mmCIF file of C-alpha atoms in Angstrom:
data_model
loop_
_atom_site.group_PDB
_atom_site.id
_atom_site.type_symbol
_atom_site.label_atom_id
_atom_site.label_comp_id
_atom_site.label_asym_id
_atom_site.label_seq_id
_atom_site.Cartn_x
_atom_site.Cartn_y
_atom_site.Cartn_z
ATOM 1 C CA LEU A 1373 0.000 0.000 0.000
ATOM 2 C CA LEU A 1374 2.959 2.359 0.507
ATOM 3 C CA PRO A 1375 3.503 2.983 -3.240
ATOM 4 C CA LEU A 1376 -0.218 3.582 -3.734
ATOM 5 C CA LEU A 1377 -0.178 6.126 -0.900
ATOM 6 C CA ALA A 1378 2.958 7.777 -2.343
ATOM 7 C CA ARG A 1379 1.261 8.083 -5.753
ATOM 8 C CA PHE A 1380 -1.892 9.466 -4.141
ATOM 9 C CA LEU A 1381 0.076 12.127 -2.263
ATOM 10 C CA PHE A 1382 2.038 13.069 -5.370
ATOM 11 C CA VAL A 1383 -1.185 13.421 -7.382
ATOM 12 C CA ALA A 1384 -2.987 15.344 -4.615
ATOM 13 C CA ILE A 1385 -0.155 17.777 -3.923
ATOM 14 C CA LEU A 1386 2.281 18.018 -6.829
ATOM 15 C CA LEU A 1387 0.324 17.087 -9.978
ATOM 16 C CA PRO A 1388 -1.760 20.301 -9.853
ATOM 17 C CA TYR A 1389 1.421 22.310 -9.142
ATOM 18 C CA TYR A 1390 3.246 20.892 -12.164
ATOM 19 C CA TRP A 1391 0.260 21.041 -14.521
ATOM 20 C CA HIS A 1392 -0.368 24.668 -13.590
ATOM 21 C CA SER A 1393 3.299 25.427 -14.173
ATOM 22 C CA GLY A 1394 3.147 23.626 -17.522
ATOM 23 C CA MET A 1395 0.103 25.665 -18.558
ATOM 24 C CA THR A 1396 2.095 28.879 -18.084
ATOM 25 C CA LYS A 1397 4.626 27.577 -20.600
ATOM 26 C CA LEU A 1398 2.205 26.683 -23.409
ATOM 27 C CA GLY A 1399 2.296 28.982 -26.405
ATOM 28 C CA ASP A 1400 -0.747 30.312 -28.225
ATOM 29 C CA GLY A 1401 -2.955 28.288 -30.531
ATOM 30 C CA ILE A 1402 -3.412 24.613 -31.226
ATOM 31 C CA PHE A 1403 0.326 24.039 -31.586
ATOM 32 C CA GLY A 1404 1.187 25.831 -28.349
ATOM 33 C CA PHE A 1405 2.750 22.606 -27.105
ATOM 34 C CA LEU A 1406 5.460 23.098 -29.764
ATOM 35 C CA SER A 1407 5.796 26.855 -29.396
ATOM 36 C CA PRO A 1408 6.568 27.768 -25.778
ATOM 37 C CA SER A 1409 5.414 31.062 -24.331
ATOM 38 C CA ALA A 1410 7.854 33.853 -23.516
ATOM 39 C CA GLY A 1411 7.334 33.016 -19.858
ATOM 40 C CA ALA A 1412 8.615 29.486 -20.480
ATOM 41 C CA TYR A 1413 12.006 30.807 -21.552
ATOM 42 C CA ALA A 1414 12.022 33.264 -18.647
ATOM 43 C CA GLN A 1415 11.362 30.412 -16.203
ATOM 44 C CA ILE A 1416 13.770 27.854 -17.648
ATOM 45 C CA PHE A 1417 16.607 30.034 -19.014
ATOM 46 C CA PRO A 1418 16.273 33.306 -17.077
ATOM 47 C CA LYS A 1419 19.799 34.600 -17.646
ATOM 48 C CA ALA A 1420 20.054 33.539 -21.306
ATOM 49 C CA TYR A 1421 16.632 35.015 -22.032
ATOM 50 C CA GLU A 1422 17.630 38.300 -20.403
ATOM 51 C CA ALA A 1423 20.927 38.305 -22.335
ATOM 52 C CA VAL A 1424 19.081 38.259 -25.692
ATOM 53 C CA GLY A 1425 16.829 41.138 -24.665
ATOM 54 C CA TYR A 1426 13.835 38.882 -23.947
ATOM 55 C CA ASP A 1427 13.596 37.909 -27.622
ATOM 56 C CA ALA A 1428 13.076 34.137 -27.814
ATOM 57 C CA SER A 1429 13.815 34.114 -31.549
ATOM 58 C CA ARG A 1430 17.434 34.966 -30.679
ATOM 59 C CA LEU A 1431 17.808 31.814 -28.590
ATOM 60 C CA GLY A 1432 19.078 28.642 -30.232
ATOM 61 C CA LEU A 1433 17.551 25.292 -31.083
ATOM 62 C CA LEU A 1434 18.899 23.790 -27.864
ATOM 63 C CA HIS A 1435 17.019 26.380 -25.769
ATOM 64 C CA TRP A 1436 13.808 25.595 -27.657
ATOM 65 C CA ALA A 1437 14.271 21.814 -27.316
ATOM 66 C CA VAL A 1438 15.003 21.968 -23.583
ATOM 67 C CA THR A 1439 12.083 24.324 -22.994
ATOM 68 C CA VAL A 1440 9.645 22.134 -24.925
ATOM 69 C CA ALA A 1441 10.932 18.970 -23.213
ATOM 70 C CA GLY A 1442 10.582 20.622 -19.804
ATOM 71 C CA MET A 1443 7.062 21.772 -20.633
ATOM 72 C CA TRP A 1444 6.047 18.285 -21.792
ATOM 73 C CA ALA A 1445 7.662 16.717 -18.729
ATOM 74 C CA GLU A 1446 5.473 18.854 -16.470
ATOM 75 C CA PHE A 1447 2.407 17.284 -18.065
ATOM 76 C CA LEU A 1448 3.489 13.761 -18.977
ATOM 77 C CA LEU A 1449 5.514 12.605 -15.963
ATOM 78 C CA PRO A 1450 2.813 13.532 -13.404
ATOM 79 C CA LEU A 1451 0.170 11.922 -15.663
ATOM 80 C CA MET A 1452 2.210 8.722 -15.832
ATOM 81 C CA LEU A 1453 2.519 8.723 -12.042
ATOM 82 C CA LEU A 1454 -1.239 9.263 -11.725
ATOM 83 C CA LEU A 1455 -1.844 6.219 -13.900
ATOM 84 C CA GLY A 1456 0.982 4.182 -12.416
ATOM 85 C CA LEU A 1457 2.471 3.722 -15.890
ATOM 86 C CA LEU A 1458 6.223 3.056 -16.008
ATOM 87 C CA THR A 1459 6.175 4.310 -12.452
ATOM 88 C CA ARG A 1460 9.813 3.698 -11.559
ATOM 89 C CA LEU A 1461 11.054 5.434 -14.705
ATOM 90 C CA SER A 1462 8.540 8.283 -14.345
ATOM 91 C CA ALA A 1463 9.480 8.856 -10.699
ATOM 92 C CA ALA A 1464 13.194 8.846 -11.585
ATOM 93 C CA GLY A 1465 12.428 11.389 -14.329
ATOM 94 C CA MET A 1466 10.574 13.559 -11.822
ATOM 95 C CA ILE A 1467 13.535 13.396 -9.427
ATOM 96 C CA GLY A 1468 15.762 14.649 -12.235
ATOM 97 C CA PHE A 1469 13.212 17.345 -13.002
ATOM 98 C CA VAL A 1470 13.090 18.478 -9.353
ATOM 99 C CA VAL A 1471 16.896 18.632 -9.216
ATOM 100 C CA VAL A 1472 17.084 20.755 -12.392
ATOM 101 C CA GLN A 1473 14.181 22.909 -11.175
ATOM 102 C CA SER A 1474 15.937 23.486 -7.852
ATOM 103 C CA LEU A 1475 19.253 24.370 -9.489
ATOM 104 C CA THR A 1476 17.452 26.785 -11.829
ATOM 105 C CA ASP A 1477 15.691 28.404 -8.880
ATOM 106 C CA LEU A 1478 18.936 28.714 -6.942
ATOM 107 C CA TYR A 1479 21.359 29.797 -9.650
ATOM 108 C CA GLY A 1480 19.224 30.959 -12.583
ATOM 109 C CA HIS A 1481 16.789 33.014 -10.528
ATOM 110 C CA GLY A 1482 19.253 33.940 -7.753
ATOM 111 C CA GLY A 1483 17.558 32.081 -4.907
ATOM 112 C CA ILE A 1484 20.940 30.976 -3.594
ATOM 113 C CA ALA A 1485 21.362 34.473 -2.135
ATOM 114 C CA TYR A 1486 18.319 34.078 0.137
ATOM 115 C CA ALA A 1487 18.584 31.772 3.137
ATOM 116 C CA GLU A 1488 14.794 31.429 3.341
ATOM 117 C CA THR A 1489 14.709 30.050 -0.210
ATOM 118 C CA VAL A 1490 17.555 27.612 0.282
ATOM 119 C CA GLY A 1491 16.539 26.576 3.778
ATOM 120 C CA ARG A 1492 18.682 24.694 6.243
ATOM 121 C CA TRP A 1493 18.284 21.283 7.784
ATOM 122 C CA PHE A 1494 18.150 20.910 11.564
ATOM 123 C CA ASP A 1495 17.239 24.578 12.090
ATOM 124 C CA GLY A 1496 13.745 23.982 13.467
ATOM 125 C CA THR A 1497 11.931 25.753 10.609
ATOM 126 C CA PRO A 1498 10.721 23.478 7.805
ATOM 127 C CA ASP A 1499 9.826 26.236 5.345
ATOM 128 C CA GLY A 1500 12.899 26.435 3.103
ATOM 129 C CA VAL A 1501 11.843 25.841 -0.491
ATOM 130 C CA VAL A 1502 14.802 23.816 -1.699
ATOM 131 C CA LEU A 1503 16.386 21.860 1.134
ATOM 132 C CA ASP A 1504 13.198 21.372 3.118
ATOM 133 C CA GLN A 1505 10.236 21.067 0.753
ATOM 134 C CA ARG A 1506 11.985 19.475 -2.189
ATOM 135 C CA ALA A 1507 13.716 16.926 0.028
ATOM 136 C CA PHE A 1508 10.233 15.622 0.859
ATOM 137 C CA TRP A 1509 9.290 15.603 -2.818
ATOM 138 C CA VAL A 1510 12.373 13.585 -3.728
ATOM 139 C CA PHE A 1511 11.824 11.162 -0.844
ATOM 140 C CA LEU A 1512 8.237 10.571 -1.972
ATOM 141 C CA LEU A 1513 9.468 9.920 -5.505
ATOM 142 C CA LEU A 1514 12.242 7.622 -4.251
ATOM 143 C CA VAL A 1515 9.578 5.416 -2.662
ATOM 144 C CA LEU A 1516 8.103 4.985 -6.146
ATOM 145 C CA VAL A 1517 11.491 4.341 -7.755
ATOM 146 C CA VAL A 1518 12.217 1.585 -5.239
ATOM 147 C CA GLN A 1519 8.764 0.028 -4.867
ATOM 148 C CA GLY A 1520 7.016 0.739 -8.159
ATOM 149 C CA GLY A 1521 3.413 1.778 -8.706
ATOM 150 C CA GLY A 1522 1.670 -0.353 -6.113
ATOM 151 C CA LEU A 1523 -1.532 -2.353 -6.130
ATOM 152 C CA ILE A 1524 -3.672 -0.121 -8.322
ATOM 153 C CA SER A 1525 -1.469 0.820 -11.245
ATOM 154 C CA LEU A 1526 -1.213 0.214 -14.943
ATOM 155 C CA ASP A 1527 2.222 -1.282 -14.308
ATOM 156 C CA ARG A 1528 0.621 -4.041 -12.274
ATOM 157 C CA ALA A 1529 -2.085 -4.651 -14.864
ATOM 158 C CA ILE A 1530 0.294 -4.649 -17.834
ATOM 159 C CA PHE A 1531 3.348 -6.348 -16.402
ATOM 160 C CA ARG A 1532 1.720 -8.816 -14.018
ATOM 161 C CA SER A 1533 1.714 -11.575 -16.589
ATOM 162 C CA ALA A 1534 4.957 -10.572 -18.277
ATOM 163 C CA ALA A 1535 7.167 -13.466 -19.339
ATOM 164 C CA TRP A 1536 10.427 -12.062 -17.932
ATOM 165 C CA PRO A 1537 11.391 -12.626 -14.304
ATOM 166 C CA ARG A 1538 10.702 -9.838 -11.857
ATOM 167 C CA PRO A 1539 12.618 -9.225 -8.640
ATOM 168 C CA GLY A 1540 11.269 -11.319 -5.786
ATOM 169 C CA VAL A 1541 9.168 -13.566 -8.055
ATOM 170 C CA ARG A 1542 10.332 -17.167 -8.292
ATOM 171 C CA ARG A 1543 9.164 -19.193 -11.229
ATOM 172 C CA PRO A 1544 8.903 -22.972 -10.881
ATOM 173 C CA ALA A 1545 11.515 -24.965 -12.738
ATOM 174 C CA PRO A 1546 10.241 -26.547 -15.949
ATOM 175 C CA VAL A 1547 9.267 -30.176 -15.594
ATOM 176 C CA PRO A 1548 11.034 -32.422 -18.133
ATOM 177 C CA PRO A 1549 8.803 -34.733 -20.177
ATOM 178 C CA GLN A 1550 8.347 -38.187 -18.682
ATOM 179 C CA PRO A 1551 9.409 -41.203 -20.775
ATOM 180 C CA ARG A 1552 6.606 -43.611 -21.712
#
């Protein structure tokens, strides 16, 4: 039940946060998922975006690709965790996303200069954004990396009858044919 509870808490607390953040990055029109908004570049590449005078057309292909991938990740990885689909991989992807997000907040947006943003362990105040809050996020996601999606997940439905061996599952040895 622990992985199911971890998924529930992620969906209840962080899925709306990430989907809302992803919505701010969508560009205009039907192909907005391929054309990030100006705010997307400001959030993901704050210093590079400022350096080109806030003109996204002056940023390179790499900036566009990373921005689009980050925007998609904010929608797809939480959705996959909601469904329990490729849970271990999705949770590992979210851990990577949280690490990059934290580094961007600290160094790209200058949060490293503010003790209340960074936070400090063992100080008696659990309100630091990076060291306090995001440590809980990563721990929650680590539960899913280690234990998978849990009882009610697409992983369990899809891979339950898979032919390959899974950790902790012993298959009986094949019985040789009996001579007649």
